Coordinates of N, CA, C and O in Angstrom, one line a residue:
V1 N 100.8 111.5 82.0 CA 100.7 112.4 83.1 C 101.3 111.8 84.4 O 102.0 112.4 85.2
T2 N 101.2 110.5 84.5 CA 101.7 109.8 85.7 C 103.2 109.5 85.6 O 103.7 109.0 86.6
Y3 N 103.8 109.7 84.5 CA 105.2 109.3 84.4 C 106.1 110.0 85.5 O 107.0 109.4 86.1
N4 N 105.9 111.3 85.7 CA 106.7 112.0 86.7 C 106.4 111.5 88.1 O 107.3 111.5 89.0
L5 N 105.2 111.0 88.4 CA 104.9 110.4 89.6 C 105.6 109.0 89.8 O 106.1 108.7 90.8
H6 N 105.7 108.3 88.7 CA 106.5 107.1 88.6 C 108.0 107.3 88.9 O 108.6 106.6 89.7
L7 N 108.5 108.4 88.4 CA 109.9 108.8 88.6 C 110.1 109.2 90.1 O 111.1 108.8 90.7
M8 N 109.1 109.9 90.6 CA 109.2 110.3 92.1 C 109.2 109.0 92.9 O 110.0 108.9 93.9
L9 N 108.3 108.1 92.6 CA 108.3 106.9 93.4 C 109.6 106.1 93.3 O 110.1 105.7 94.4
R10 N 110.2 106.0 92.1 CA 111.5 105.3 92.0 C 112.6 106.1 92.9 O 113.4 105.4 93.5
F11 N 112.6 107.4 92.8 CA 113.6 108.1 93.5 C 113.4 108.0 95.0 O 114.4 107.8 95.8
E12 N 112.2 108.0 95.5 CA 111.9 107.9 96.9 C 112.4 106.5 97.4 O 113.0 106.4 98.5
L13 N 112.2 105.5 96.6 CA 112.6 104.1 97.0 C 114.2 104.0 96.9 O 114.8 103.4 97.8
E14 N 114.8 104.7 95.9 CA 116.2 104.7 95.9 C 116.8 105.3 97.1 O 117.8 104.8 97.6
L15 N 116.3 106.5 97.5 CA 116.8 107.2 98.6 C 116.7 106.3 99.9 O 117.6 106.2 100.7
A16 N 115.6 105.6 100.0 CA 115.4 104.7 101.1 C 116.5 103.5 101.1 O 117.0 103.2 102.1
L17 N 116.7 103.0 99.9 CA 117.8 102.0 99.8 C 119.2 102.6 100.1 O 119.9 102.0 100.9
F18 N 119.5 103.8 99.6 CA 120.8 104.4 99.8 C 121.0 104.7 101.3 O 122.1 104.7 101.8
R19 N 119.9 105.1 102.0 CA 120.0 105.4 103.4 C 119.8 104.2 104.3 O 119.7 104.4 105.6
D20 N 119.8 103.0 103.8 CA 119.6 101.8 104.5 C 118.3 101.8 105.3 O 118.3 101.2 106.4
E21 N 117.3 102.4 104.8 CA 116.0 102.4 105.4 C 115.1 101.3 104.8 O 114.0 101.1 105.2
L22 N 115.6 100.7 103.7 CA 114.9 99.7 103.0 C 115.9 98.6 102.5 O 116.9 99.0 101.9
D23 N 115.6 97.4 102.7 CA 116.4 96.3 102.2 C 115.9 96.0 100.8 O 114.7 96.0 100.5
V24 N 116.9 95.5 100.0 CA 116.6 95.2 98.6 C 115.5 94.1 98.6 O 114.6 94.1 97.7
S25 N 115.5 93.2 99.5 CA 114.5 92.1 99.5 C 113.1 92.6 99.8 O 112.1 92.0 99.4
D26 N 113.0 93.8 100.4 CA 111.7 94.4 100.7 C 111.2 95.3 99.5 O 110.1 95.9 99.6
L27 N 112.0 95.5 98.5 CA 111.7 96.5 97.5 C 110.4 96.1 96.7 O 109.6 97.0 96.5
P28 N 110.2 94.9 96.3 CA 108.9 94.6 95.6 C 107.7 95.0 96.4 O 106.8 95.6 95.8
N29 N 107.6 94.7 97.7 CA 106.4 95.1 98.5 C 106.4 96.6 98.6 O 105.3 97.2 98.6
A30 N 107.5 97.2 98.8 CA 107.5 98.7 99.0 C 107.1 99.4 97.7 O 106.4 100.3 97.7
W31 N 107.5 98.8 96.6 CA 107.1 99.3 95.3 C 105.6 99.3 95.1 O 104.9 100.2 94.8
D32 N 105.0 98.1 95.4 CA 103.6 97.9 95.2 C 102.8 98.8 96.1 O 101.8 99.4 95.7
A33 N 103.2 99.0 97.4 CA 102.6 99.9 98.3 C 102.6 101.3 97.9 O 101.7 102.1 98.0
A34 N 103.8 101.7 97.4 CA 104.0 103.1 96.9 C 103.1 103.4 95.7 O 102.6 104.5 95.5
M35 N 103.1 102.4 94.7 CA 102.2 102.6 93.5 C 100.8 102.8 94.0 O 100.1 103.6 93.4
E36 N 100.3 102.0 94.9 CA 99.0 102.1 95.3 C 98.7 103.4 96.0 O 97.7 104.1 95.8
K37 N 99.7 103.8 96.8 CA 99.5 105.1 97.6 C 99.5 106.3 96.6 O 98.7 107.2 96.7
H38 N 100.5 106.4 95.7 CA 100.7 107.5 94.8 C 99.8 107.5 93.6 O 99.4 108.6 93.1
L39 N 99.6 106.3 93.0 CA 98.9 106.3 91.7 C 97.5 105.5 91.8 O 96.8 105.5 90.8
G40 N 97.2 104.9 92.9 CA 96.0 104.2 93.1 C 95.9 102.9 92.3 O 94.8 102.4 92.1
V41 N 97.0 102.3 91.9 CA 97.0 101.0 91.3 C 98.1 100.1 91.9 O 99.0 100.6 92.5
R42 N 97.8 98.9 91.9 CA 98.7 97.9 92.5 C 99.1 97.0 91.3 O 98.3 96.3 90.7
P43 N 100.4 96.9 91.0 CA 100.9 96.0 89.9 C 100.5 94.5 90.2 O 100.4 94.1 91.3
D44 N 100.2 93.8 89.1 CA 99.8 92.4 89.2 C 101.0 91.4 89.4 O 100.8 90.3 89.6
S45 N 102.2 92.0 89.1 CA 103.4 91.1 89.2 C 104.6 92.0 89.4 O 104.5 93.2 89.1
D46 N 105.7 91.4 89.8 CA 106.9 92.2 89.9 C 107.4 92.6 88.5 O 108.0 93.7 88.3
A47 N 107.1 91.8 87.5 CA 107.5 92.2 86.1 C 106.8 93.5 85.7 O 107.3 94.3 84.9
N48 N 105.5 93.7 86.1 CA 104.8 94.9 85.8 C 105.0 96.0 86.9 O 104.4 97.1 86.8
G49 N 105.7 95.7 87.9 CA 106.0 96.6 89.0 C 107.4 97.0 89.1 O 108.0 97.6 88.2
V50 N 108.1 96.5 90.1 CA 109.4 96.9 90.4 C 110.4 96.5 89.3 O 111.4 97.2 89.2
L51 N 110.2 95.5 88.6 CA 111.1 95.1 87.5 C 110.7 95.5 86.1 O 111.2 95.0 85.1
Q52 N 109.8 96.5 86.0 CA 109.3 96.9 84.7 C 110.3 97.5 83.8 O 110.1 97.6 82.6
D53 N 111.4 98.0 84.3 CA 112.5 98.4 83.4 C 113.8 97.9 83.9 O 113.8 97.3 85.0
M54 N 114.8 98.1 83.2 CA 116.1 97.5 83.5 C 117.0 98.2 84.4 O 118.1 97.7 84.8
H55 N 116.7 99.5 84.8 CA 117.6 100.3 85.5 C 118.2 99.7 86.7 O 119.4 99.6 86.8
W56 N 117.4 99.3 87.6 CA 117.9 98.7 88.9 C 118.6 97.4 88.7 O 119.7 97.1 89.3
S57 N 118.1 96.6 87.8 CA 118.7 95.2 87.6 C 120.1 95.3 87.0 O 120.8 94.4 87.2
I58 N 120.4 96.4 86.4 CA 121.8 96.5 85.8 C 122.6 97.5 86.6 O 123.7 97.9 86.2
G59 N 122.1 98.0 87.8 CA 122.9 98.8 88.7 C 122.9 100.3 88.4 O 123.8 101.0 88.9
I60 N 121.9 100.7 87.6 CA 121.9 102.2 87.3 C 120.9 102.8 88.3 O 119.7 102.5 88.3
Q61 N 121.4 103.7 89.2 CA 120.6 104.4 90.2 C 121.0 105.9 90.2 O 122.0 106.3 89.8
G62 N 120.1 106.6 90.8 CA 120.3 108.0 91.2 C 120.0 109.1 90.2 O 120.2 110.3 90.5
Y63 N 119.5 108.7 89.0 CA 119.3 109.8 88.0 C 117.9 110.0 87.6 O 117.6 110.8 86.7
F64 N 117.0 109.3 88.2 CA 115.6 109.4 87.8 C 115.0 110.8 87.8 O 114.3 111.2 86.9
P65 N 115.4 111.7 88.7 CA 114.9 113.0 88.7 C 115.3 113.8 87.4 O 114.6 114.8 87.0
T66 N 116.4 113.4 86.8 CA 116.8 114.1 85.6 C 115.8 114.0 84.4 O 115.7 114.8 83.6
Y67 N 115.0 112.9 84.4 CA 113.9 112.7 83.4 C 112.9 113.8 83.6 O 112.4 114.4 82.7
T68 N 112.5 114.1 84.9 CA 111.5 115.1 85.2 C 112.1 116.5 84.9 O 111.4 117.3 84.3
L69 N 113.3 116.7 85.2 CA 114.0 118.0 84.9 C 113.9 118.2 83.3 O 113.6 119.3 82.9
G70 N 114.2 117.2 82.6 CA 114.1 117.3 81.1 C 112.7 117.7 80.6 O 112.6 118.5 79.7
T71 N 111.7 117.1 81.3 CA 110.4 117.4 80.9 C 110.0 118.8 81.2 O 109.4 119.6 80.5
I72 N 110.5 119.3 82.4 CA 110.2 120.7 82.8 C 110.9 121.7 81.8 O 110.3 122.6 81.4
Y73 N 112.2 121.4 81.5 CA 112.9 122.3 80.6 C 112.3 122.3 79.2 O 112.1 123.3 78.6
S74 N 111.9 121.1 78.7 CA 111.3 121.0 77.3 C 110.0 121.8 77.3 O 109.7 122.5 76.3
A75 N 109.2 121.6 78.3 CA 107.9 122.4 78.3 C 108.1 123.9 78.3 O 107.4 124.6 77.6
A76 N 109.1 124.3 79.1 CA 109.4 125.8 79.2 C 109.9 126.3 77.9 O 109.5 127.3 77.4
F77 N 110.8 125.5 77.3 CA 111.4 126.0 76.0 C 110.3 126.0 74.9 O 110.3 126.9 74.0
F78 N 109.5 125.0 74.9 CA 108.4 124.9 73.9 C 107.5 126.0 74.0 O 107.0 126.7 73.0
A79 N 107.1 126.4 75.3 CA 106.2 127.5 75.5 C 106.8 128.8 75.0 O 106.2 129.6 74.4
K80 N 108.1 129.0 75.2 CA 108.8 130.2 74.8 C 108.9 130.2 73.2 O 108.7 131.2 72.6
A81 N 109.1 129.0 72.6 CA 109.2 129.0 71.2 C 107.8 129.4 70.6 O 107.7 130.1 69.6
R82 N 106.7 128.9 71.2 CA 105.4 129.3 70.7 C 105.2 130.8 70.9 O 104.5 131.4 70.1
E83 N 105.7 131.3 72.0 CA 105.5 132.7 72.3 C 106.3 133.5 71.2 O 105.7 134.5 70.6
D84 N 107.4 133.1 70.8 CA 108.3 133.8 69.8 C 107.8 133.5 68.4 O 107.8 134.5 67.6
L85 N 107.3 132.3 68.1 CA 107.0 131.9 66.7 C 105.5 132.0 66.4 O 105.1 131.9 65.2
G86 N 104.7 132.0 67.4 CA 103.2 131.9 67.2 C 102.8 130.5 67.1 O 103.5 129.6 67.4
D87 N 101.6 130.3 66.6 CA 101.0 129.0 66.5 C 101.8 128.1 65.5 O 102.0 128.5 64.3
L88 N 102.1 126.9 65.9 CA 102.9 126.0 65.1 C 102.1 124.8 64.7 O 102.5 123.9 63.9
D89 N 100.8 124.7 65.2 CA 100.0 123.5 65.0 C 99.8 123.1 63.6 O 99.9 121.9 63.2
E90 N 99.5 124.1 62.7 CA 99.2 123.7 61.3 C 100.5 123.2 60.6 O 100.4 122.2 59.9
E91 N 101.6 123.8 61.0 CA 102.9 123.3 60.4 C 103.1 121.9 60.9 O 103.5 121.0 60.1
F92 N 102.9 121.6 62.1 CA 103.1 120.3 62.7 C 102.2 119.3 62.0 O 102.6 118.1 61.7
R93 N 100.9 119.7 61.8 CA 100.0 118.8 61.1 C 100.4 118.4 59.7 O 100.2 117.3 59.2
N94 N 101.2 119.3 59.1 CA 101.7 119.1 57.8 C 103.1 118.5 57.8 O 103.7 118.3 56.7
G95 N 103.6 118.1 59.0 CA 104.9 117.5 59.1 C 106.0 118.4 59.0 O 107.2 118.0 58.8
D96 N 105.8 119.7 59.1 CA 106.8 120.7 59.0 C 107.3 121.2 60.3 O 106.5 121.8 61.1
T97 N 108.5 120.9 60.7 CA 109.1 121.3 62.0 C 110.2 122.3 61.8 O 110.9 122.6 62.7
Q98 N 110.4 122.9 60.6 CA 111.5 123.7 60.3 C 111.6 125.0 61.1 O 112.7 125.3 61.6
R99 N 110.5 125.7 61.3 CA 110.6 126.9 62.1 C 111.0 126.6 63.6 O 111.8 127.3 64.1
L100 N 110.4 125.5 64.1 CA 110.8 125.2 65.5 C 112.2 124.7 65.5 O 112.9 125.1 66.4
L101 N 112.6 123.9 64.6 CA 114.0 123.5 64.6 C 115.0 124.7 64.4 O 116.0 124.7 65.1
G102 N 114.6 125.6 63.6 CA 115.5 126.8 63.5 C 115.5 127.6 64.9 O 116.6 128.1 65.3
W103 N 114.4 127.7 65.5 CA 114.4 128.4 66.8 C 115.2 127.6 67.8 O 116.0 128.2 68.6
L104 N 115.1 126.3 67.9 CA 115.9 125.5 68.8 C 117.4 125.6 68.5 O 118.2 125.7 69.4
R105 N 117.8 125.6 67.2 CA 119.2 125.7 66.8 C 119.7 127.1 67.3 O 120.8 127.2 67.8
E106 N 118.9 128.1 67.1 CA 119.4 129.5 67.5 C 119.5 129.7 69.0 O 120.5 130.2 69.5
H107 N 118.5 129.2 69.7 CA 118.3 129.5 71.1 C 118.9 128.5 72.1 O 119.3 128.8 73.2
I108 N 118.8 127.2 71.6 CA 119.2 126.1 72.5 C 120.5 125.4 72.0 O 121.5 125.4 72.7
H109 N 120.4 124.8 70.8 CA 121.5 124.0 70.4 C 122.8 124.7 70.3 O 123.9 124.2 70.6
S110 N 122.8 125.9 69.7 CA 124.1 126.7 69.6 C 124.6 127.3 70.8 O 125.7 127.9 70.9
Q111 N 123.7 127.3 71.9 CA 124.1 128.0 73.1 C 124.4 127.1 74.3 O 124.9 127.4 75.3
A112 N 123.9 125.8 74.2 CA 123.9 124.9 75.3 C 125.3 124.6 75.9 O 125.4 124.4 77.1
Y113 N 126.3 124.6 75.0 CA 127.6 124.4 75.5 C 128.2 125.6 76.3 O 129.2 125.4 77.0
R114 N 127.6 126.7 76.1 CA 128.1 127.9 76.8 C 127.7 128.1 78.2 O 128.3 128.9 78.9
Y115 N 126.5 127.5 78.6 CA 125.9 127.8 79.9 C 125.5 126.5 80.6 O 125.1 125.6 80.0
P116 N 125.6 126.5 81.9 CA 125.0 125.4 82.7 C 123.5 125.5 82.4 O 122.9 126.6 82.1
S117 N 122.8 124.4 82.7 CA 121.3 124.3 82.3 C 120.5 125.5 82.9 O 119.7 126.1 82.1
K118 N 120.6 125.8 84.2 CA 119.8 126.9 84.7 C 120.1 128.2 84.1 O 119.2 129.0 83.9
E119 N 121.4 128.5 83.8 CA 121.7 129.8 83.1 C 121.2 129.8 81.7 O 120.7 130.9 81.3
L120 N 121.3 128.7 81.0 CA 120.7 128.7 79.6 C 119.3 129.0 79.7 O 118.8 129.8 78.9
A121 N 118.6 128.3 80.6 CA 117.1 128.5 80.7 C 116.8 130.0 81.0 O 115.9 130.6 80.4
K122 N 117.5 130.6 81.9 CA 117.3 132.0 82.3 C 117.6 132.9 81.0 O 116.9 133.9 80.8
H123 N 118.6 132.6 80.3 CA 119.0 133.3 79.1 C 117.9 133.2 78.1 O 117.5 134.2 77.5
V124 N 117.4 132.0 77.8 CA 116.4 131.8 76.8 C 115.0 132.3 77.2 O 114.3 132.9 76.5
L125 N 114.7 132.1 78.5 CA 113.3 132.4 79.0 C 113.1 133.8 79.5 O 112.0 134.2 79.8
D126 N 114.3 134.4 79.8 CA 114.3 135.7 80.5 C 113.7 135.6 81.9 O 113.2 136.6 82.5
E127 N 113.8 134.4 82.5 CA 113.3 134.2 83.9 C 113.9 132.8 84.3 O 114.2 132.0 83.4
P128 N 113.9 132.5 85.6 CA 114.4 131.2 86.0 C 113.5 130.1 85.5 O 112.3 130.3 85.3
I129 N 114.0 128.9 85.4 CA 113.2 127.8 85.0 C 112.2 127.5 86.0 O 112.4 127.7 87.2
S130 N 111.0 127.0 85.6 CA 109.9 126.8 86.4 C 109.1 125.6 85.9 O 109.1 125.4 84.7
A131 N 108.3 125.0 86.7 CA 107.4 123.9 86.3 C 106.1 124.4 85.8 O 105.3 123.7 85.2
K132 N 105.9 125.7 85.9 CA 104.6 126.3 85.4 C 104.2 126.0 84.0 O 103.1 125.7 83.7
P133 N 105.1 126.1 83.0 CA 104.8 125.8 81.7 C 104.3 124.3 81.5 O 103.4 124.0 80.8
L134 N 105.0 123.4 82.2 CA 104.6 122.0 82.1 C 103.2 121.8 82.7 O 102.4 121.1 82.2
L135 N 103.0 122.4 83.9 CA 101.7 122.3 84.5 C 100.6 122.9 83.7 O 99.5 122.3 83.6
A136 N 100.9 124.0 83.0 CA 99.9 124.6 82.1 C 99.6 123.7 80.9 O 98.4 123.6 80.6
Y137 N 100.6 123.1 80.4 CA 100.4 122.2 79.2 C 99.6 121.0 79.6 O 98.6 120.7 79.0
L138 N 100.0 120.4 80.7 CA 99.2 119.2 81.2 C 97.8 119.6 81.5 O 96.8 118.9 81.2
G139 N 97.6 120.7 82.2 CA 96.2 121.2 82.6 C 95.4 121.4 81.3 O 94.3 121.0 81.2
G140 N 96.0 122.1 80.3 CA 95.3 122.4 79.1 C 94.9 121.2 78.3 O 93.8 121.1 77.8
K141 N 95.8 120.3 78.2 CA 95.6 119.1 77.4 C 94.6 118.1 78.1 O 93.7 117.7 77.5
Y142 N 94.8 117.9 79.4 CA 94.0 116.8 80.0 C 92.7 117.3 80.6 O 91.8 116.5 80.7
S143 N 92.6 118.6 80.9 CA 91.3 119.1 81.3 C 90.3 119.0 80.2 O 89.2 118.5 80.4
E144 N 90.7 119.3 79.0 CA 89.8 119.2 77.8 C 89.6 117.8 77.5 O 88.4 117.4 77.2
L145 N 90.6 117.0 77.5 CA 90.5 115.6 77.1 C 89.6 114.8 78.0 O 88.7 114.0 77.5
Y146 N 89.7 115.0 79.3 CA 88.9 114.3 80.2 C 87.7 115.1 80.8 O 87.0 114.6 81.6
G147 N 87.5 116.3 80.3 CA 86.4 117.1 80.8 C 86.5 117.4 82.3 O 85.4 117.4 83.0
I148 N 87.7 117.7 82.8 CA 87.8 118.0 84.2 C 88.5 119.3 84.4 O 89.2 119.8 83.5
E149 N 88.3 119.9 85.5 CA 88.9 121.2 85.9 C 90.1 120.9 86.7 O 90.1 120.3 87.7
L150 N 91.3 121.4 86.2 CA 92.5 121.3 87.0 C 93.0 122.6 87.5 O 92.7 123.6 87.0

């Protein structure tokens, strides 16, 4: 659940770096402060904080929001597949993903080269892409799991 908050934090800090609002030398402290502010935890070391993955250390910046976009698209497409195909849980429990794979091949894989992402989503979903399916999924899963109302 917190992964998208982690991505938001990374992107906020990247923007500050790109805009010369933050020096690289101040990044570890800024990371720790942002983790505490957004997630309520403070890393015990730079290895578990700002350096926990290799992206920045090898010069890869600017694309973290695409991970969240992928999560939003996948949740919306999966919700649509369930709407079209019905309950898939028993098949998944048996290791059978064929009906979902067929749906993906028909609606996504064979069409993705034809449309930009937003157009593909509108074509498949019959409405613009939205975070609502992701939020519904997270709410349904974690409300029950933790006994909380979201």
